[in-house]
mmCIF file of C-alpha atoms in Angstrom:
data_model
loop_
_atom_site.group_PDB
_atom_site.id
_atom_site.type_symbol
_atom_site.label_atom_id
_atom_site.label_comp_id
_atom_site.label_asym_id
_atom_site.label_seq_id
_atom_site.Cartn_x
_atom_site.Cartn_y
_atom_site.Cartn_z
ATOM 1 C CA UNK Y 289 24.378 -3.035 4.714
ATOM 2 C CA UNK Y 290 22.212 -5.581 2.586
ATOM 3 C CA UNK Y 291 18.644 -4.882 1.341
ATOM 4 C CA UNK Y 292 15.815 -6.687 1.471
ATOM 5 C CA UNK Y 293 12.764 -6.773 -0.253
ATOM 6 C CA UNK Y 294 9.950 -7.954 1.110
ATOM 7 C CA UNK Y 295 7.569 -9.460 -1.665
ATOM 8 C CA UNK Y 296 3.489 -10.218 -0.418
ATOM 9 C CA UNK Y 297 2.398 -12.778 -3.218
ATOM 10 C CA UNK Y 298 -0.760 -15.157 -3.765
ATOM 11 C CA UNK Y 299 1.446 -18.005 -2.951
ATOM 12 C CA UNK Y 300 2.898 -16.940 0.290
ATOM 13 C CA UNK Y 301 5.544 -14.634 0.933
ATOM 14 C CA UNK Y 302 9.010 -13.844 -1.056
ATOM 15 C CA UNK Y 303 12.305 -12.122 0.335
ATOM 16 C CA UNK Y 304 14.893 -10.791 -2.490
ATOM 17 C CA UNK Y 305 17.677 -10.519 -0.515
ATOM 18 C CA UNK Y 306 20.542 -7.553 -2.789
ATOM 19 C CA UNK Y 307 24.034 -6.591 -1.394
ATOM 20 C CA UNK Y 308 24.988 -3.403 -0.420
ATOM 21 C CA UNK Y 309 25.237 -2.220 -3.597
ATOM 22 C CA UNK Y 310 21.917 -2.821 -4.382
ATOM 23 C CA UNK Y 311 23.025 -5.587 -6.787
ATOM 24 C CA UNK Y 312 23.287 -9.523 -6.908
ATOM 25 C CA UNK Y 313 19.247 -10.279 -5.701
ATOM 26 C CA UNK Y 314 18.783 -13.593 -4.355
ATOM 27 C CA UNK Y 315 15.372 -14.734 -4.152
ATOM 28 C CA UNK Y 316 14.342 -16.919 -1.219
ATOM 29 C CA UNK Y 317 10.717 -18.502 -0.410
ATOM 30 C CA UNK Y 318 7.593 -19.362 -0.633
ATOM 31 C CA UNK Y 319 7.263 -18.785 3.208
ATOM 32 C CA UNK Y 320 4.157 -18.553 5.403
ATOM 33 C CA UNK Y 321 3.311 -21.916 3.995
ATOM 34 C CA UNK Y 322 1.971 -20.791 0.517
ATOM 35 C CA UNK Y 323 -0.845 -18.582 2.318
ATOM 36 C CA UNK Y 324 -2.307 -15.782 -0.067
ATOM 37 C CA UNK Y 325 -0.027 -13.076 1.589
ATOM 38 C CA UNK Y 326 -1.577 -9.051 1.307
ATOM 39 C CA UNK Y 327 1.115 -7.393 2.658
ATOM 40 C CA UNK Y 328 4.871 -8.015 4.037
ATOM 41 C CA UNK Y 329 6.147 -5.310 5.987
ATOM 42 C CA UNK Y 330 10.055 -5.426 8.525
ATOM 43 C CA UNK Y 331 10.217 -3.444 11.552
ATOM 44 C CA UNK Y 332 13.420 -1.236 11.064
ATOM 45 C CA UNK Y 333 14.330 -1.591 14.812
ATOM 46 C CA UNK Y 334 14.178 -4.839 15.390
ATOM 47 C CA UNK Y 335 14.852 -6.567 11.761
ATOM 48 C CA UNK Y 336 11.560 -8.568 12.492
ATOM 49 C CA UNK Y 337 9.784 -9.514 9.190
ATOM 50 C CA UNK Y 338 5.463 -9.542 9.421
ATOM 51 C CA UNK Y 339 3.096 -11.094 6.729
ATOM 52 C CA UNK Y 340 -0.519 -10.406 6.951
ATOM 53 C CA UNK Y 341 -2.615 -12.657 4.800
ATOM 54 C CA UNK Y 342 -4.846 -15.750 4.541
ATOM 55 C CA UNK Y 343 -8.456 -16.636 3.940
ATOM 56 C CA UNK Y 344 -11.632 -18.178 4.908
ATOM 57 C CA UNK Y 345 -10.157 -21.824 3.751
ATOM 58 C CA UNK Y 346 -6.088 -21.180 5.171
ATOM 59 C CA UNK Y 347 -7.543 -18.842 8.154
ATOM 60 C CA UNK Y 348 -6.613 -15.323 9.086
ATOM 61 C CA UNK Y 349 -3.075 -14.339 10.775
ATOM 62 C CA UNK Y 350 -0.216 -12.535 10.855
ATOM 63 C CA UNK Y 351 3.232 -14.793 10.131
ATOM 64 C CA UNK Y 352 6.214 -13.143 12.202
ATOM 65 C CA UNK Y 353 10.057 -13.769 11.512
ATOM 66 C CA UNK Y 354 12.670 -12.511 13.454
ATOM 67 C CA UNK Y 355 15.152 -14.233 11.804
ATOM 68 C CA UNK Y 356 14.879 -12.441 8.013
ATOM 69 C CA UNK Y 357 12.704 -15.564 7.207
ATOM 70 C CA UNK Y 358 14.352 -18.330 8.527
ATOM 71 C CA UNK Y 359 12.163 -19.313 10.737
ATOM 72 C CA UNK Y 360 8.157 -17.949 10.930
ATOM 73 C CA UNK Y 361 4.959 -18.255 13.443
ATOM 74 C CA UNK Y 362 1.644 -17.094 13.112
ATOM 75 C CA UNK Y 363 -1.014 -15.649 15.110
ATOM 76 C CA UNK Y 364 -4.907 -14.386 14.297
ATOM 77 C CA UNK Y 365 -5.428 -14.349 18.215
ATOM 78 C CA UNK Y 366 -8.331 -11.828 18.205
ATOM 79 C CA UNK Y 367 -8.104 -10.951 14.537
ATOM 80 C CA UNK Y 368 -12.340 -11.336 14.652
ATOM 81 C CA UNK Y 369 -15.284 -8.947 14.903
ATOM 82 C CA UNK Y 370 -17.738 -9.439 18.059
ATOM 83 C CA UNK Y 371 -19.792 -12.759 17.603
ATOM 84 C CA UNK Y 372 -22.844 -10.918 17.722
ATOM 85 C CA UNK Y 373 -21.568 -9.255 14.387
ATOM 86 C CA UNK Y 374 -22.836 -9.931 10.923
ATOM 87 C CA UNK Y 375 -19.465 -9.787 9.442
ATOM 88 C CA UNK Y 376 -16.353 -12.333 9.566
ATOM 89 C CA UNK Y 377 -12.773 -11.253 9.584
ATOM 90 C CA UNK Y 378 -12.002 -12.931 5.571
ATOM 91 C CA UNK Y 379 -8.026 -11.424 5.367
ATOM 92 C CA UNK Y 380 -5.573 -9.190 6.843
ATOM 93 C CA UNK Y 381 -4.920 -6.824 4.165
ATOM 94 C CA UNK Y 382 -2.440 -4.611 5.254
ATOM 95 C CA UNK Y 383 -0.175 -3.964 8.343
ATOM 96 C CA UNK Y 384 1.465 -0.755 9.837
ATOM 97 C CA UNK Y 385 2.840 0.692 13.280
ATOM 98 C CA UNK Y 386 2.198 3.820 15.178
ATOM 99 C CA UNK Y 387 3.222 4.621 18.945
ATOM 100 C CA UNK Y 388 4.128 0.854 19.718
ATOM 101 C CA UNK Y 389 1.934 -1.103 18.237
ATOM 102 C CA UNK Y 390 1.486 -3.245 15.162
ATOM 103 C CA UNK Y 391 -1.150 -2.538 13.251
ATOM 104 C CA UNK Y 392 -3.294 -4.297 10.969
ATOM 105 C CA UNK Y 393 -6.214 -3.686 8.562
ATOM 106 C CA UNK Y 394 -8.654 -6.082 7.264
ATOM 107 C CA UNK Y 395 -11.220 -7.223 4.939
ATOM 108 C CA UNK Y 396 -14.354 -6.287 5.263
ATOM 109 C CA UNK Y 397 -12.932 -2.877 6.851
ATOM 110 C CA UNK Y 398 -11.478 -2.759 10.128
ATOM 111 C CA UNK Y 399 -8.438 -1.803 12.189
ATOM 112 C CA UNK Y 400 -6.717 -3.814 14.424
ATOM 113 C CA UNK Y 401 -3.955 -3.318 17.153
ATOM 114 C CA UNK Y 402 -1.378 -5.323 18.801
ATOM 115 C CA UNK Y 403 1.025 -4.450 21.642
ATOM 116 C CA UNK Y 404 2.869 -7.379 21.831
ATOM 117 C CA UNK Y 405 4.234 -8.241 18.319
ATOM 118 C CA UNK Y 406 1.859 -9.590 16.551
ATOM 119 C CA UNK Y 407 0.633 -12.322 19.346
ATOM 120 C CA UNK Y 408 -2.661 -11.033 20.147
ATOM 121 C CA UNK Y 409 -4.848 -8.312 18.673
ATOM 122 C CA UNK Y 410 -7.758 -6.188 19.525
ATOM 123 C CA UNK Y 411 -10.567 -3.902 17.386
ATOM 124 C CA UNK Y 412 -9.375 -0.487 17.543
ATOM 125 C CA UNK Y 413 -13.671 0.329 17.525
ATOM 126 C CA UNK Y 414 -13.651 3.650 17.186
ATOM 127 C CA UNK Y 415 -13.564 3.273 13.320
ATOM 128 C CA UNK Y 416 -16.312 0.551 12.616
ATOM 129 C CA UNK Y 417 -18.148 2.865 14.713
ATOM 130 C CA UNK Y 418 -18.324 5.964 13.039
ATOM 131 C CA UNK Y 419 -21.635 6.926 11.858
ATOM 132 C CA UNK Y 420 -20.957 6.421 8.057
ATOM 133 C CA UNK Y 421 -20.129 3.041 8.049
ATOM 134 C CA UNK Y 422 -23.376 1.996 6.561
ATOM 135 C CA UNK Y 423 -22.945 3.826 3.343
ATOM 136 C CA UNK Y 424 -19.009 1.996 3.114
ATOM 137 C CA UNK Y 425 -18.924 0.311 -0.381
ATOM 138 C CA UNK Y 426 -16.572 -2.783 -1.499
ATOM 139 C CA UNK Y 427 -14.482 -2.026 -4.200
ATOM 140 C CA UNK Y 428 -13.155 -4.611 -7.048
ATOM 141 C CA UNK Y 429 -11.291 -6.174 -4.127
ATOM 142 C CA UNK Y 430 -14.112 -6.284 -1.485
ATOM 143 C CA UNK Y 431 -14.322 -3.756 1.610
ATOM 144 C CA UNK Y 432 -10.612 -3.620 2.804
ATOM 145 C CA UNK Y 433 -8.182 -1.029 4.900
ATOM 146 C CA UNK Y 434 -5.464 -0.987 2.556
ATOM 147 C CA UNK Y 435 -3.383 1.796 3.494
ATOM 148 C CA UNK Y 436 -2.042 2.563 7.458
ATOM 149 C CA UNK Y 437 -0.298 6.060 7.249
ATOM 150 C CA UNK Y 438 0.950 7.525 10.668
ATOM 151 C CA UNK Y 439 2.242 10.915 11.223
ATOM 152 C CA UNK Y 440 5.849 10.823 11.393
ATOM 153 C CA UNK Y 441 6.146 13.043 14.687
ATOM 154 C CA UNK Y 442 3.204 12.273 16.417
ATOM 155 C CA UNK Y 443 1.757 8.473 16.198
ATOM 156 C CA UNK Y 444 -1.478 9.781 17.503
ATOM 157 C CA UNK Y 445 -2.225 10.901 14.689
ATOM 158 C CA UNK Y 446 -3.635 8.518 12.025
ATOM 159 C CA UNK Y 447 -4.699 8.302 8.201
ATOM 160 C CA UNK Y 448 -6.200 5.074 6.587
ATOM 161 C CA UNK Y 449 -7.395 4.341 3.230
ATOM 162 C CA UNK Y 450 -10.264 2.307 3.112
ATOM 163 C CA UNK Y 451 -12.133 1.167 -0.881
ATOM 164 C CA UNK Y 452 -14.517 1.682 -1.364
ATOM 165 C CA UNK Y 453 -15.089 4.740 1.596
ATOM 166 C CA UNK Y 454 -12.278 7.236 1.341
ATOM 167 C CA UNK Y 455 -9.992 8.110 3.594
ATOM 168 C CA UNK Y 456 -10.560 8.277 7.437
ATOM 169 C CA UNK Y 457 -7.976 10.311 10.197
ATOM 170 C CA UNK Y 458 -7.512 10.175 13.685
ATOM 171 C CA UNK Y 459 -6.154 12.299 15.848
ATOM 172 C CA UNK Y 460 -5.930 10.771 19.297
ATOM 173 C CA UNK Y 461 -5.129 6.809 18.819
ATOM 174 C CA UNK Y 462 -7.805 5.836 17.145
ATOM 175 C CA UNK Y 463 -10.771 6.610 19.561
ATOM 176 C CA UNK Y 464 -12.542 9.191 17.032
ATOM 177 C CA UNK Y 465 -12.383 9.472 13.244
ATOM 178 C CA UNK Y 466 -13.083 11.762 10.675
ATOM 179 C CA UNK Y 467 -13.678 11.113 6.770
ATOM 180 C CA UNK Y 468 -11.457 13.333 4.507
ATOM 181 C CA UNK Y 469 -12.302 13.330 0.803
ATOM 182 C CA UNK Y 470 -13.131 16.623 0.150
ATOM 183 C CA UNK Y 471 -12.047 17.703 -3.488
ATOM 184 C CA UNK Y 472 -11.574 13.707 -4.567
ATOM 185 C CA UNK Y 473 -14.135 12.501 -7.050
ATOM 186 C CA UNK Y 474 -16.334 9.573 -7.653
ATOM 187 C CA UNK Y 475 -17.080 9.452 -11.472
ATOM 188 C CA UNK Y 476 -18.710 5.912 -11.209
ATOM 189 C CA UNK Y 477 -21.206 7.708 -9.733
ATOM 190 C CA UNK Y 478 -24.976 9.951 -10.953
ATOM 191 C CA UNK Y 479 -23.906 13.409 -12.189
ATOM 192 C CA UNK Y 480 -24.393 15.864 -9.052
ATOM 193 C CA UNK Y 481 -23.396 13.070 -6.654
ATOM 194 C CA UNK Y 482 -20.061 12.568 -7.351
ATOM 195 C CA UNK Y 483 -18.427 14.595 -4.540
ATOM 196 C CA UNK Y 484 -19.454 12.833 -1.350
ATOM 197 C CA UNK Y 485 -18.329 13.020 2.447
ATOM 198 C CA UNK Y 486 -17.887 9.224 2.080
ATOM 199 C CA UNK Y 487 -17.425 6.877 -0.656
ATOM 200 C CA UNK Y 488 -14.550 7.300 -2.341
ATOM 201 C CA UNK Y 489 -12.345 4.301 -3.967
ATOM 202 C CA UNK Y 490 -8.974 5.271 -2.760
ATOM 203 C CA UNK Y 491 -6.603 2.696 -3.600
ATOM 204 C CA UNK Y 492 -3.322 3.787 -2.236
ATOM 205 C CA UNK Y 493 -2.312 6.569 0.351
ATOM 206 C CA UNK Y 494 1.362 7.843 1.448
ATOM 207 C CA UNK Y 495 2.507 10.402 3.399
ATOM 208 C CA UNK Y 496 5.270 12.754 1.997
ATOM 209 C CA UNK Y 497 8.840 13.275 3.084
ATOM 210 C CA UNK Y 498 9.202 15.374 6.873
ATOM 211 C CA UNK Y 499 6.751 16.228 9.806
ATOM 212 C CA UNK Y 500 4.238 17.941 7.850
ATOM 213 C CA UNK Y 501 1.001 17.191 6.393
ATOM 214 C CA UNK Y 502 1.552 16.057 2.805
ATOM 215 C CA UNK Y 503 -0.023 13.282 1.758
ATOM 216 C CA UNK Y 504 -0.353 11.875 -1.990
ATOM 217 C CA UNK Y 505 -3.205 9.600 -3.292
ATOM 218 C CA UNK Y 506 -4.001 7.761 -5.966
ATOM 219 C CA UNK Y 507 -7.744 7.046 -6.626
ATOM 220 C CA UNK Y 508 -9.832 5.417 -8.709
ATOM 221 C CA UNK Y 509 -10.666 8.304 -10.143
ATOM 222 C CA UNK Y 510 -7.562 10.512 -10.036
ATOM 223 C CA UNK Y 511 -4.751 11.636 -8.462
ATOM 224 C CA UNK Y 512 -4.378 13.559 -5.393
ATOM 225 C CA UNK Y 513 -1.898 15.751 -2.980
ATOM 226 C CA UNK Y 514 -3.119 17.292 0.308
ATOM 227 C CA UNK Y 515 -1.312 19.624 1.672
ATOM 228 C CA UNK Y 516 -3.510 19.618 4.744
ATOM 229 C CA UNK Y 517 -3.668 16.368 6.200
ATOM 230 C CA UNK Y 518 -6.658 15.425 3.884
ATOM 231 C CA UNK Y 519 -8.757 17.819 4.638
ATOM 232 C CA UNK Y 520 -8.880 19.230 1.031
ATOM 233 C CA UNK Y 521 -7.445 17.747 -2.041
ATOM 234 C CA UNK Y 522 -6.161 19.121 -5.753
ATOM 235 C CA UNK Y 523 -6.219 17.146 -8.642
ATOM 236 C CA UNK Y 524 -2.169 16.397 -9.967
ATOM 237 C CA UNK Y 525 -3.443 14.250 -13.065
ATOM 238 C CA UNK Y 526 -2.557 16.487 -15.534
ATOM 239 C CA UNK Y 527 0.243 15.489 -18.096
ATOM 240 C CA UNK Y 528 -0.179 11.676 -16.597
ATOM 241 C CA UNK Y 529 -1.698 9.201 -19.482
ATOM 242 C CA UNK Y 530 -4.694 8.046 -17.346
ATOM 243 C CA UNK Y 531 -6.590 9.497 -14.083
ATOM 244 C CA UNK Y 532 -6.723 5.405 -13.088
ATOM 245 C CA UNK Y 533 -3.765 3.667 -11.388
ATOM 246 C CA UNK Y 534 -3.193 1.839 -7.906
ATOM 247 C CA UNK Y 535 0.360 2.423 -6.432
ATOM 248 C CA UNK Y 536 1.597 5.619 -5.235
ATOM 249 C CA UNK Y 537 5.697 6.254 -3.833
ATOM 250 C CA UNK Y 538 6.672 8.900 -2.241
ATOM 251 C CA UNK Y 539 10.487 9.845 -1.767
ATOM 252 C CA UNK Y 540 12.494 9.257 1.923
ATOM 253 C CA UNK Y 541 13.565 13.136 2.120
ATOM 254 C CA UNK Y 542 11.751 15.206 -0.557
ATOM 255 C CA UNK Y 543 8.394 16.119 -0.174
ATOM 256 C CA UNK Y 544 7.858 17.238 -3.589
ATOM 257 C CA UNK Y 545 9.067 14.257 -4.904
ATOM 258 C CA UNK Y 546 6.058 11.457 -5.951
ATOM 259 C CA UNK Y 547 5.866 8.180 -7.973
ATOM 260 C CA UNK Y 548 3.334 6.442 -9.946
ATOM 261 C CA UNK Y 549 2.435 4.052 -12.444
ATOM 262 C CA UNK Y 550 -0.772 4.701 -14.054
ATOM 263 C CA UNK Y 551 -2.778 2.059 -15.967
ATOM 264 C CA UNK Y 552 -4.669 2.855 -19.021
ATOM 265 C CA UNK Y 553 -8.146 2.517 -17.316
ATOM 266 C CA UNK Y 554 -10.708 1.282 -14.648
ATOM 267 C CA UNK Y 555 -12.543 -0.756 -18.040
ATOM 268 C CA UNK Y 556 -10.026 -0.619 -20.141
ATOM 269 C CA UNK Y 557 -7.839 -4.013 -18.984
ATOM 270 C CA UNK Y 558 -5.963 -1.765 -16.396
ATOM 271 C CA UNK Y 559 -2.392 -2.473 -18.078
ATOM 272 C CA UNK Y 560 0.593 0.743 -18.791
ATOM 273 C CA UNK Y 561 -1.128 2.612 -22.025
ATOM 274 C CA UNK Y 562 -0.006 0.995 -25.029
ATOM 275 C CA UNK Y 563 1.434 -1.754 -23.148
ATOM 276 C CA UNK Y 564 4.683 0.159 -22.759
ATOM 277 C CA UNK Y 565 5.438 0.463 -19.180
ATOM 278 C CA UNK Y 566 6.687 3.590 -17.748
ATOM 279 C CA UNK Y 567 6.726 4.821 -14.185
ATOM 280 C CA UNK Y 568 6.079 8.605 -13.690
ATOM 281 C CA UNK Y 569 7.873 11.191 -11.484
ATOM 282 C CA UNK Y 570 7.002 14.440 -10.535
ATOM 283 C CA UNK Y 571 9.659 16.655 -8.732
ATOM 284 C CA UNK Y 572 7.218 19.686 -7.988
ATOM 285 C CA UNK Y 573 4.243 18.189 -6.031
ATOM 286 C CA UNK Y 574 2.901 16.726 -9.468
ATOM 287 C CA UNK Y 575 2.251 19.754 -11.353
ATOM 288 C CA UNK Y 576 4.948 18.611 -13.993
ATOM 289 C CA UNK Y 577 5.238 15.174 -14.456
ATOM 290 C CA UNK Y 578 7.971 12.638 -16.243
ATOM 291 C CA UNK Y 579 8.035 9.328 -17.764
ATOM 292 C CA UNK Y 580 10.932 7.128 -16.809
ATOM 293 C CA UNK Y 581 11.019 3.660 -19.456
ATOM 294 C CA UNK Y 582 14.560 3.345 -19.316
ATOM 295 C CA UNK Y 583 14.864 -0.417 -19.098
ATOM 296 C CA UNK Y 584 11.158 -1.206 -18.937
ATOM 297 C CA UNK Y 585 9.474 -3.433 -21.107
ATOM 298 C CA UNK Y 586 7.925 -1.069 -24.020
ATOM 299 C CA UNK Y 587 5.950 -3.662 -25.835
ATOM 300 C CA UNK Y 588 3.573 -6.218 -24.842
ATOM 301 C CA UNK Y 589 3.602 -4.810 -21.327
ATOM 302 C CA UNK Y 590 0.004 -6.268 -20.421
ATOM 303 C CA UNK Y 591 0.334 -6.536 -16.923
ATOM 304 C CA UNK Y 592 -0.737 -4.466 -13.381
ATOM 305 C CA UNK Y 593 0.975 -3.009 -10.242
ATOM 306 C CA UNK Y 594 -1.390 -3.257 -7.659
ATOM 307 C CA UNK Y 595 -1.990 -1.320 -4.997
ATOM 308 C CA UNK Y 596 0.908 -2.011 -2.152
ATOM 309 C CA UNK Y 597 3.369 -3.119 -4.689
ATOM 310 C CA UNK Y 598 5.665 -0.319 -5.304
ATOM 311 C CA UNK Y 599 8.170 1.107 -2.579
ATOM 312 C CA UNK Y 600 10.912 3.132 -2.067
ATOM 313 C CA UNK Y 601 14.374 2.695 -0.093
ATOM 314 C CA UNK Y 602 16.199 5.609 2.047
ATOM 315 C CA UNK Y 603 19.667 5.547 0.617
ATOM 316 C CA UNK Y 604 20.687 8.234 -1.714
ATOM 317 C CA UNK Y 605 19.872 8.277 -4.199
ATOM 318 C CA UNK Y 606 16.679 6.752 -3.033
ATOM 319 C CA UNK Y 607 15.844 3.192 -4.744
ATOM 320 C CA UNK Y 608 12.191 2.259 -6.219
ATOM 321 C CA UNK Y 609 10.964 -1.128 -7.181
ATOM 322 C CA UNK Y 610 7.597 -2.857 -7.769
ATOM 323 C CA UNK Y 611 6.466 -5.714 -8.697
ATOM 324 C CA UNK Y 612 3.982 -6.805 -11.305
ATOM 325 C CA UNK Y 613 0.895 -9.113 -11.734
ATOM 326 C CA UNK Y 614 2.741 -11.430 -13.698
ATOM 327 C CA UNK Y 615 5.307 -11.906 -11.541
ATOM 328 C CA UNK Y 616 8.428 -9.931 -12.228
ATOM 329 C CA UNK Y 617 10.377 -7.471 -9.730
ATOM 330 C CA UNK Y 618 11.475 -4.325 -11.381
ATOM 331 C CA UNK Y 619 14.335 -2.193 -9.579
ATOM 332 C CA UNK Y 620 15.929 1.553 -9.677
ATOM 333 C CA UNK Y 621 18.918 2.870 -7.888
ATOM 334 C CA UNK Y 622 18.733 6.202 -9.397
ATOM 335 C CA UNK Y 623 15.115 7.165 -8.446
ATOM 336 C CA UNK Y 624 13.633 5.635 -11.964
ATOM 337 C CA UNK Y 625 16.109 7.068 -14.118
ATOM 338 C CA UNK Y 626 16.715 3.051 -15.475
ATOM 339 C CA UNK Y 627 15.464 0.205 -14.070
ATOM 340 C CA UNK Y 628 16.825 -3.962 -14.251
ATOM 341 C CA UNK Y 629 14.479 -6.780 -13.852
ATOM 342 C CA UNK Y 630 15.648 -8.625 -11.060
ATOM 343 C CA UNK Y 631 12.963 -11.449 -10.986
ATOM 344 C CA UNK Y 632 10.215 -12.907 -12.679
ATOM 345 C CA UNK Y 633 7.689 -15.921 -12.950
ATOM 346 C CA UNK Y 634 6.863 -15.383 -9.387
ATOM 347 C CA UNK Y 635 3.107 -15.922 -8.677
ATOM 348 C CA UNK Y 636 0.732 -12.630 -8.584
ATOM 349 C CA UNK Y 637 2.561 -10.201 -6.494
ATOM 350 C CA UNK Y 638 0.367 -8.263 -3.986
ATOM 351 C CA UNK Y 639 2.943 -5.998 -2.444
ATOM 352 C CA UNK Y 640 6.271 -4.745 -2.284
ATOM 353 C CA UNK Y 641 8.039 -3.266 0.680
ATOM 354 C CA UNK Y 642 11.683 -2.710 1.547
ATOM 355 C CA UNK Y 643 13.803 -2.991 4.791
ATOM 356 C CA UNK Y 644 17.032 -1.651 4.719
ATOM 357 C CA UNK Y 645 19.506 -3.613 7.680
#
């Protein structure tokens, strides 16, 4: 069984194809015809590949394979906000699925659905709607749903991460919604405000390992486990180098188990402390934490992971890779222990996802 990873870059989309042994990458693209692409996600069923990108000048869409790349189309048939609306549909940021449909979020905020692949999409409202949307901040990246995180064992039930608001759940499709931030922080803000209901600069949001409600974060300001479903968080920054990072990874079949890559500050030229990069593990829920450099570049490192561009395979032991803002594709088959380069001088990469067929 070959792997695939599925590479969302400024200059359209990438697909490192390894063999089963996680080993011989071959690196194929640009595809989606050089678009800025957010996010590249494959349906396991099917083996279909989706790219959510574009802008104001290429136009907004999701590109569909379902051919591992060989061939694409794209749609942004009702990827738009009402025409009486004072805001314009710039990017599709991210893209998920939950009880049959495709999913997609969007800059300035939104959530959209599709039920037929990817052809045509609709506004799931009920977010836009709810009552604190006026008080929903952009972040460095504008006002974008980055992060589409269902429940495992019941696709009713919803989590998104939106910067700069927080994190929003549903629990019946989509129709209602419910901020969840309590015990996250917002240091850029006045002394005995920094604890809202909503504003919050989450940048990444996973769920953990099983049917329960686990579900790691890492803000702007800190990281996070819930072991509610959101509705309360505890700080797991202590022992990590920084409280500032984007991606977070959690493991296929251990719920304890959590990756991320902190960066050495929101002002501080967000780059691995010291420019020596390390990725760190925690095996306990992130109350002790480890740095893995093994084959990582530990001088000089002056580069970011954003947000969507770390992710995590299902074989055992489970396989991590991310990519970096200058280009390079870092991989692990033995959970971070080492880690080979297996690209570079690829443009700005935006995301990182893996399907396994």
């Amino acid at each position: 069984m070959a792997v695939h990873l599925l590479l969302g870059t400024n200059k359209g989309a990438f697909i490192l194809d390894g063999g089963a042994d996680r080993d011989g990458w071959r690196l194929r693209g640009p595809f989606c015809e050089t678009w800025p692409i957010n996010h590249v996600v494959g349906e396991p069923e099917s083996g279909a590949i989706l790219a959510g990108g574009g802008t104001r000048w290429h136009g907004v869409g999701v590109w569909r394979s379902d051919d591992l790349g060989e061939s694409w189309r794209c749609s942004g048939a009702g990827l738009s906000y009402p025409e009486e609306d004072d805001e314009e549909v710039e990017t599709v940021w991210s893209l998920g699925g939950a009880d049959g449909r495709l999913l997609a979020g969007v800059k300035p905020a939104g959530l959209f659905e599709s039920r037929d692949g990817g052809a045509t999409w609709s506004e799931v409202t009920g977010l836009r709607g709810h009552p604190s949307r006026q008080d929903w901040m952009p972040g460095g990246a504008g006002l974008i749903l980055h992060s589409i995180v269902p429940q495992p064992d019941d696709p009713a039930r919803l989590w998104v991460g939106i910067s700069a608001a927080g994190v929003f759940a549903t629990e019946d499709g989509g129709q209602s919604w419910e901020p969840r931030n309590a015990g996250t922080r917002c240091d850029f803000l006045p002394e005995g405000q920094r604890h809202p209901e909503v504003g919050q600069c989450v940048h990444n949001l996973v769920h953990a390992a099983g049917p329960g409600e686990v579900l790691y974060q890492q803000n702007h300001c800190g990281m996070y486990r819930s072991d509610d479903g959101g509705r309360t968080w505890v700080s797991i920054e202590n022992g990590l180098p920084s409280s500032f990072g984007f991606p977070v990874a959690a493991h296929p079949r251990d719920p304890r188990t959590v990756w991320l890559m902190p960066m050495n500050g929101d002002d501080a030229g967000r780059y691995p402390p010291e420019g020596r990069a390390a990725v760190w593990r925690s095996r306990d829920g992130g109350e002790i934490w480890q740095d893995l450099r093994d084959g990582l570049p530990q001088d000089t490192a002056y580069f970011t992971v954003l947000r969507q561009a770390m992710a995590v395979d299902a074989r055992a032991p489970a396989g991590v890779y991310f990519g970096t803002s200058s280009g390079s594709v870092f991989a692990s088959r033995d959970e971070g222990e080492s880690w080979d380069e297996i690209a570079r001088h690829l443009p700005l990469i935006l995301s990182v996802e893996v399907l396994d067929r």
